[in-house]
CSV table of C-alpha atoms and ligand atoms in Angstrom, one decimal:
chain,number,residue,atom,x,y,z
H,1,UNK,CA,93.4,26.1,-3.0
H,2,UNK,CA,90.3,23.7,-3.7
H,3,UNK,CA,90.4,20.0,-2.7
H,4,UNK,CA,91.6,17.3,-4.9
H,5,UNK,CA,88.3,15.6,-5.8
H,6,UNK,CA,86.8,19.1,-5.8
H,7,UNK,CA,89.1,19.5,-8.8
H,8,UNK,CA,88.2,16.7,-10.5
H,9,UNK,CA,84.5,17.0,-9.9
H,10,UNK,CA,84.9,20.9,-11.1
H,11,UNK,CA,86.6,19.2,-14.1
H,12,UNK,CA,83.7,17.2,-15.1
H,13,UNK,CA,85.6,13.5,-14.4
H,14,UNK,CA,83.0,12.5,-12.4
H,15,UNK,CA,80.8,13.6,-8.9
H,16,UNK,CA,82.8,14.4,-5.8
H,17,UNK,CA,81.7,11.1,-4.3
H,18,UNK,CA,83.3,9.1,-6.9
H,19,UNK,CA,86.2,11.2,-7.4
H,20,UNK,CA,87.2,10.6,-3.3
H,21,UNK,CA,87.4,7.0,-4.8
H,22,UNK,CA,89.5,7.3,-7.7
H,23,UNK,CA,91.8,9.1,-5.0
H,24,UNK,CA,91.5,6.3,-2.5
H,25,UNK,CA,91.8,3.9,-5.4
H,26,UNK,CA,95.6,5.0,-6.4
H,27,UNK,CA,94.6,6.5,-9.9
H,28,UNK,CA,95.0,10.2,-9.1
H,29,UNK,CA,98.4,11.9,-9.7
H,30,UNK,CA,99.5,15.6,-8.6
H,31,UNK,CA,102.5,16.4,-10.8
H,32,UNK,CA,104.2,12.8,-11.2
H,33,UNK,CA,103.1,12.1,-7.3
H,34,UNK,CA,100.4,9.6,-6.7
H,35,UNK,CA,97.9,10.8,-4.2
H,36,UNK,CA,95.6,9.2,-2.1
H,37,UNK,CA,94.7,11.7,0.4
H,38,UNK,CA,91.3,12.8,-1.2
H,39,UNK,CA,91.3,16.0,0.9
H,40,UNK,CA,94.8,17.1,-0.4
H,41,UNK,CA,94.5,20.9,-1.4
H,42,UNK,CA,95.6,21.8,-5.3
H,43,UNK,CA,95.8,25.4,-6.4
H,44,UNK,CA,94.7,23.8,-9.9
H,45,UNK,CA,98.0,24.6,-11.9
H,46,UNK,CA,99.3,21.0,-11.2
H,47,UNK,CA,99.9,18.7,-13.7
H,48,UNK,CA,97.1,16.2,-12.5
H,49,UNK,CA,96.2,13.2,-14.1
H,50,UNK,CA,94.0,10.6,-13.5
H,51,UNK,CA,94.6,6.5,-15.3
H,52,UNK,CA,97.4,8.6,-16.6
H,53,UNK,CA,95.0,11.2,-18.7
H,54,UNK,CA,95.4,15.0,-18.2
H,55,UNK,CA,93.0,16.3,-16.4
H,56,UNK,CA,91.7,20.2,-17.8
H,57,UNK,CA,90.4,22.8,-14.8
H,58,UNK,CA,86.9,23.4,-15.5
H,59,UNK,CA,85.1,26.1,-14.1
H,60,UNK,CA,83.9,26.1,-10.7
H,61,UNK,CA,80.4,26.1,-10.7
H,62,UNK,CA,78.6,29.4,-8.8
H,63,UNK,CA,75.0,29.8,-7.6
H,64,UNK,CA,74.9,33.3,-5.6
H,65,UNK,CA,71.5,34.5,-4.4
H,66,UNK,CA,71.4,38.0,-4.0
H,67,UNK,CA,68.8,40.7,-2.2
H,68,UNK,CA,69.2,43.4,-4.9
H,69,UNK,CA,68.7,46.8,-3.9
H,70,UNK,CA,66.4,49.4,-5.8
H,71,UNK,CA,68.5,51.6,-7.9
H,72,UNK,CA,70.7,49.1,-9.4
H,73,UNK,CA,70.9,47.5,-12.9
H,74,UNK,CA,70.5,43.4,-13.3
H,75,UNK,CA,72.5,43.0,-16.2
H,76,UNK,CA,76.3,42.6,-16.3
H,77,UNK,CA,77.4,45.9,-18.0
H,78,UNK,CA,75.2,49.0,-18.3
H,79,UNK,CA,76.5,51.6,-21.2
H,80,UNK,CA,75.3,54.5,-18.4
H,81,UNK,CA,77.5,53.2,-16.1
H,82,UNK,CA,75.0,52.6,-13.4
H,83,UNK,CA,75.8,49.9,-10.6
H,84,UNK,CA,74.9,46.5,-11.7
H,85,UNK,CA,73.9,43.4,-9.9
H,86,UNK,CA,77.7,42.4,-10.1
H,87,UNK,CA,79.0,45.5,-9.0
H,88,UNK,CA,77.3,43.8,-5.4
H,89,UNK,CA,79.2,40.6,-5.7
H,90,UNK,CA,82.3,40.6,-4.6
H,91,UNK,CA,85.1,38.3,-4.4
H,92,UNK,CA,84.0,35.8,-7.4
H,93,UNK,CA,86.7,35.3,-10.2
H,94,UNK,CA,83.7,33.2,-12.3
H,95,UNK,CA,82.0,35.3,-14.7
H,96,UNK,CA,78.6,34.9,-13.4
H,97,UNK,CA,75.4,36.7,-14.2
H,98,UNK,CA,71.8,37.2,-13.3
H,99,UNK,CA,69.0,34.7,-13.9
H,100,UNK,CA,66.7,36.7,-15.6
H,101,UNK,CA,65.9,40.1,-14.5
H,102,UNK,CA,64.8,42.5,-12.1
H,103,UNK,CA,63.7,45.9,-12.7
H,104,UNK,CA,66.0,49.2,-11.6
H,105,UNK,CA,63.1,49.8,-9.4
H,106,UNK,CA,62.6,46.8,-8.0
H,107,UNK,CA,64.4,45.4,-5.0
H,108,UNK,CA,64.6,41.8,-3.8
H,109,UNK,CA,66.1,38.3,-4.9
H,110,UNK,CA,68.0,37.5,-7.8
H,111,UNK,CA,69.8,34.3,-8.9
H,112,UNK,CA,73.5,35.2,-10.3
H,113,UNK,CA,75.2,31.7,-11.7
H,114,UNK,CA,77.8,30.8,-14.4
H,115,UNK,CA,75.5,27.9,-15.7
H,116,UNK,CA,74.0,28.1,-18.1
H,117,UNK,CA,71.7,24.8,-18.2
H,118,UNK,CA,70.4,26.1,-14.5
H,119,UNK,CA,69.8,29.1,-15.8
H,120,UNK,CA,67.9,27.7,-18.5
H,121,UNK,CA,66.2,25.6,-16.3
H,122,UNK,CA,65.0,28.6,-14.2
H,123,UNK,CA,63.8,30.2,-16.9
H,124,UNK,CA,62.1,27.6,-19.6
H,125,UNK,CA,59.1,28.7,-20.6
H,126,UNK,CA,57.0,25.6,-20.1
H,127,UNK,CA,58.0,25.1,-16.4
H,128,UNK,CA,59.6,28.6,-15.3
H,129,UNK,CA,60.4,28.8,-11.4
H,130,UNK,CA,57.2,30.3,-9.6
H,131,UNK,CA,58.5,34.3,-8.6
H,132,UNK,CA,56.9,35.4,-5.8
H,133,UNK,CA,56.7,39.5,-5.6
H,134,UNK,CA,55.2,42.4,-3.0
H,135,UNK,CA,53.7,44.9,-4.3
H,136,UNK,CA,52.3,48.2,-2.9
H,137,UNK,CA,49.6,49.6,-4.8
H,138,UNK,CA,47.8,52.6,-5.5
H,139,UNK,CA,44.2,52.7,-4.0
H,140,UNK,CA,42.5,49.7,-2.6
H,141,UNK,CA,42.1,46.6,-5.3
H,142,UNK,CA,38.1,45.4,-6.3
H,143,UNK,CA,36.4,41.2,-5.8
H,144,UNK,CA,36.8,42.5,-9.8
H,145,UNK,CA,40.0,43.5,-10.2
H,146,UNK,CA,41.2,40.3,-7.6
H,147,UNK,CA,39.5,37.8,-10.0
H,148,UNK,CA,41.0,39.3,-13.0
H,149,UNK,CA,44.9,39.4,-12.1
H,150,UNK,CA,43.9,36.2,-11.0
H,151,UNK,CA,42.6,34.4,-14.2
H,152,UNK,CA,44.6,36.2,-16.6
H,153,UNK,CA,44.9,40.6,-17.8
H,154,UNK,CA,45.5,41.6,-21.0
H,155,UNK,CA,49.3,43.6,-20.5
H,156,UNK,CA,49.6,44.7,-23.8
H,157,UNK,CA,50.8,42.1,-26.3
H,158,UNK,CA,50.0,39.2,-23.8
H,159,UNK,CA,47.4,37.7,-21.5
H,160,UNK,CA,48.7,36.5,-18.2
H,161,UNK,CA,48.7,33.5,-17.1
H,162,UNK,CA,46.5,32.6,-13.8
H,163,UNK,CA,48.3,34.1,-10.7
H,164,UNK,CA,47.8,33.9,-6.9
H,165,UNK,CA,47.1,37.3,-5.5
H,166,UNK,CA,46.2,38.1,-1.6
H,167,UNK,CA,45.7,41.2,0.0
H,168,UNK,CA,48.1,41.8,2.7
H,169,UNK,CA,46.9,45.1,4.2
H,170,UNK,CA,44.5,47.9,2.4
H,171,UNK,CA,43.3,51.3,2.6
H,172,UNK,CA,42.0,53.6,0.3
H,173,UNK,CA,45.3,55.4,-0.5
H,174,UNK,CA,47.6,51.6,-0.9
H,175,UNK,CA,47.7,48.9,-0.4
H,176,UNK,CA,49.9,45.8,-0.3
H,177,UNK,CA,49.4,43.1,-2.2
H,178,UNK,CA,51.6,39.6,-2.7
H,179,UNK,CA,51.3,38.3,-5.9
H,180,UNK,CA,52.6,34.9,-7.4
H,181,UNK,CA,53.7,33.9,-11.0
H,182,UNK,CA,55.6,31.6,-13.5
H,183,UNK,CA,56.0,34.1,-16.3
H,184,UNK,CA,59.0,36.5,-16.3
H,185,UNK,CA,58.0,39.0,-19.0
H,186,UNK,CA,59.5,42.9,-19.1
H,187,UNK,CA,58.0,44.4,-16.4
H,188,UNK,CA,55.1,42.1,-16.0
H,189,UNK,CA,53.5,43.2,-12.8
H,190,UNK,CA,53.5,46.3,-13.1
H,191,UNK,CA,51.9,46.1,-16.1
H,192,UNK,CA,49.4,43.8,-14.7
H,193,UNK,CA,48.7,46.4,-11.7
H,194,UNK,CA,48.5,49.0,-14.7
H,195,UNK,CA,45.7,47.0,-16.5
H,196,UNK,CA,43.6,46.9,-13.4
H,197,UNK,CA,44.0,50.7,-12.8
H,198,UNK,CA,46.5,50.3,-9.5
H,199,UNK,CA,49.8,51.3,-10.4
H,200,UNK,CA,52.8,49.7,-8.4
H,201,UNK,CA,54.6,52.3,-6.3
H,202,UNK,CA,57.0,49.7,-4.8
H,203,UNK,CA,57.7,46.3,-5.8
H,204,UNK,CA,60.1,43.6,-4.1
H,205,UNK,CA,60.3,39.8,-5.1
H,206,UNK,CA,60.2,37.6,-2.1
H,207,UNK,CA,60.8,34.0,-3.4
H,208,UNK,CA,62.3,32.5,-6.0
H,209,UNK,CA,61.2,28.6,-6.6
H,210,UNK,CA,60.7,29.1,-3.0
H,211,UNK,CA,63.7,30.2,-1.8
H,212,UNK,CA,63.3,33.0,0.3
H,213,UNK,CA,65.6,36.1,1.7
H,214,UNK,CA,65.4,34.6,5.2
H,215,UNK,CA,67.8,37.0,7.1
H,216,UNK,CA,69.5,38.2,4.0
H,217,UNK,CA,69.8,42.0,4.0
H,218,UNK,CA,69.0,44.4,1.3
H,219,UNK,CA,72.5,44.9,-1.2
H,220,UNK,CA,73.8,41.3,0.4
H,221,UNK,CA,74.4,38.1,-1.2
H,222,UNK,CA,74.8,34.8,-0.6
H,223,UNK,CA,75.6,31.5,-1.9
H,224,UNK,CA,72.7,29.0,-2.6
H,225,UNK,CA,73.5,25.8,-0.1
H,226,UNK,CA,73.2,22.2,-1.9
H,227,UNK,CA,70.2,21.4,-0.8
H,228,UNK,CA,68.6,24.5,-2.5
H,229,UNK,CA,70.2,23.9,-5.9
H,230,UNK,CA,69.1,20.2,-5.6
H,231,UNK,CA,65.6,21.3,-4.6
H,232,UNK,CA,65.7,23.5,-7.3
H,233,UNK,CA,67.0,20.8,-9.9
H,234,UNK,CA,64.2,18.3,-8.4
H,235,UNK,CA,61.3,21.1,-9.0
H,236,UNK,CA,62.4,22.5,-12.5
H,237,UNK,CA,64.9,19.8,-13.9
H,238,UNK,CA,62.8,17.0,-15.1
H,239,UNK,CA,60.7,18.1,-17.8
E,301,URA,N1,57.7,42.4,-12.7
E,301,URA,C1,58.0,43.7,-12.9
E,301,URA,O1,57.2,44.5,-13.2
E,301,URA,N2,59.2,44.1,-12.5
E,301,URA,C2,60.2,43.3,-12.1
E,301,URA,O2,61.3,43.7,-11.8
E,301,URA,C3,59.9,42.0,-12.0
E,301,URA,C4,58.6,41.5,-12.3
């Protein structure tokens, strides 16, 4: 059961705010019965018209952030039958499904969503949400190899764009390193550790467009409050 202007707003007649009005205003019918109640409940079979015109469910709109696990695939399906990113998420009817991806190795955040102009968003080239990973390292990184993840390493077909790096801890063995980029290319920083002569032996992302795990446990999920998606719209939307 969702609420009425809920509904609506889920059916694309207009935002919640204004649909509360139509409500209040007289013009909202639930099968024949004029309503006025904005937070009556509707399962969403109803025959619900509003100025007398049928009204069509339209999807609900999902934003899930989860804290993916290594060992697990971010795609929907996997032909090897491995668990998936969805596999985590339970209790969503929406067909949703990741923004972007993670590798089966890595662990950390991941967007999951059944819209497809926020995933876009996140993902546009020209303005793609800064990603935020942690990386531990073979062997201790160089002032060389610092400045050149930094202004840009050749990773095979592609030279990276500039990225923040800092050094969280060091020793001779690993080291830990947090490293921040826009670009989302198949397995970008490992490659980038790779080019410098450090491989990655562990790598989690941390942020998204700054959202962060913040208490969320490893293999858990959550949904994305409305002040992140707007926050998120605000940063990435207007381009
Ligand atoms: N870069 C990688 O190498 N792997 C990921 O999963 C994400 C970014």
């Amino acid at each position: 059961m969702i609420r009425l202007q809920k509904f609506l707003a889920d059916a694309g007649v207009s935002s919640r705010r204004k649909c509360e009005e139509l409500i209040l205003q007289g013009r909202v019918q639930v099968d024949g019965k004029t309503v006025t109640e904005p937070g009556t409940k509707v399962e969403g079979s109803e025959y619900i018209r509003v100025d007398g015109k049928v009204v069509r469910p339209g999807r609900e709109k999902i934003y899930i952030l989860l804290n993916k696990p290594a060992g697990c695939i971010s795609s929907v399906k996997d032909q090897f039958s491995r668990k998936t990113v969805i596999d985590l998420v339970s209790g969503i009817r929406e067909r949703i499904y990741p923004v972007g991806r993670l590798d089966y190795d890595t662990s950390g955040l991941i967007i999951l969503t059944n819209d497809g102009e926020f995933a876009n968003m996140l993902m546009h080239p020209r303005h793609e949400a800064e990603k935020v990973y942690k990386a531990e390292i073979k062997g201790r990184l160089s002032a060389g190899d610092i400045g050149r993840l930094r202004s840009g390493v050749d990773i095979g077909n592609h030279i990276t764009a500039p990225a923040h790096v800092k050094v969280i801890n060091e020793s001779a063995q690993r080291s830990v390193v947090e490293i921040r980029i826009h670009e989302g290319r198949n397995r970008q920083v490992r490659k980038m550790f790779e080019a410098v002569g450090h491989p990655v032996m562990r790598l989690e992302r941390t942020a998204i467009g700054g959202i962060t795990a913040d208490g969320l446990e490893e293999g858990k999920w959550r949904h994305l409050t409305e002040e992140e998606i707007n926050m998120l719209r605000t940063k990435y939307g207007d381009f």
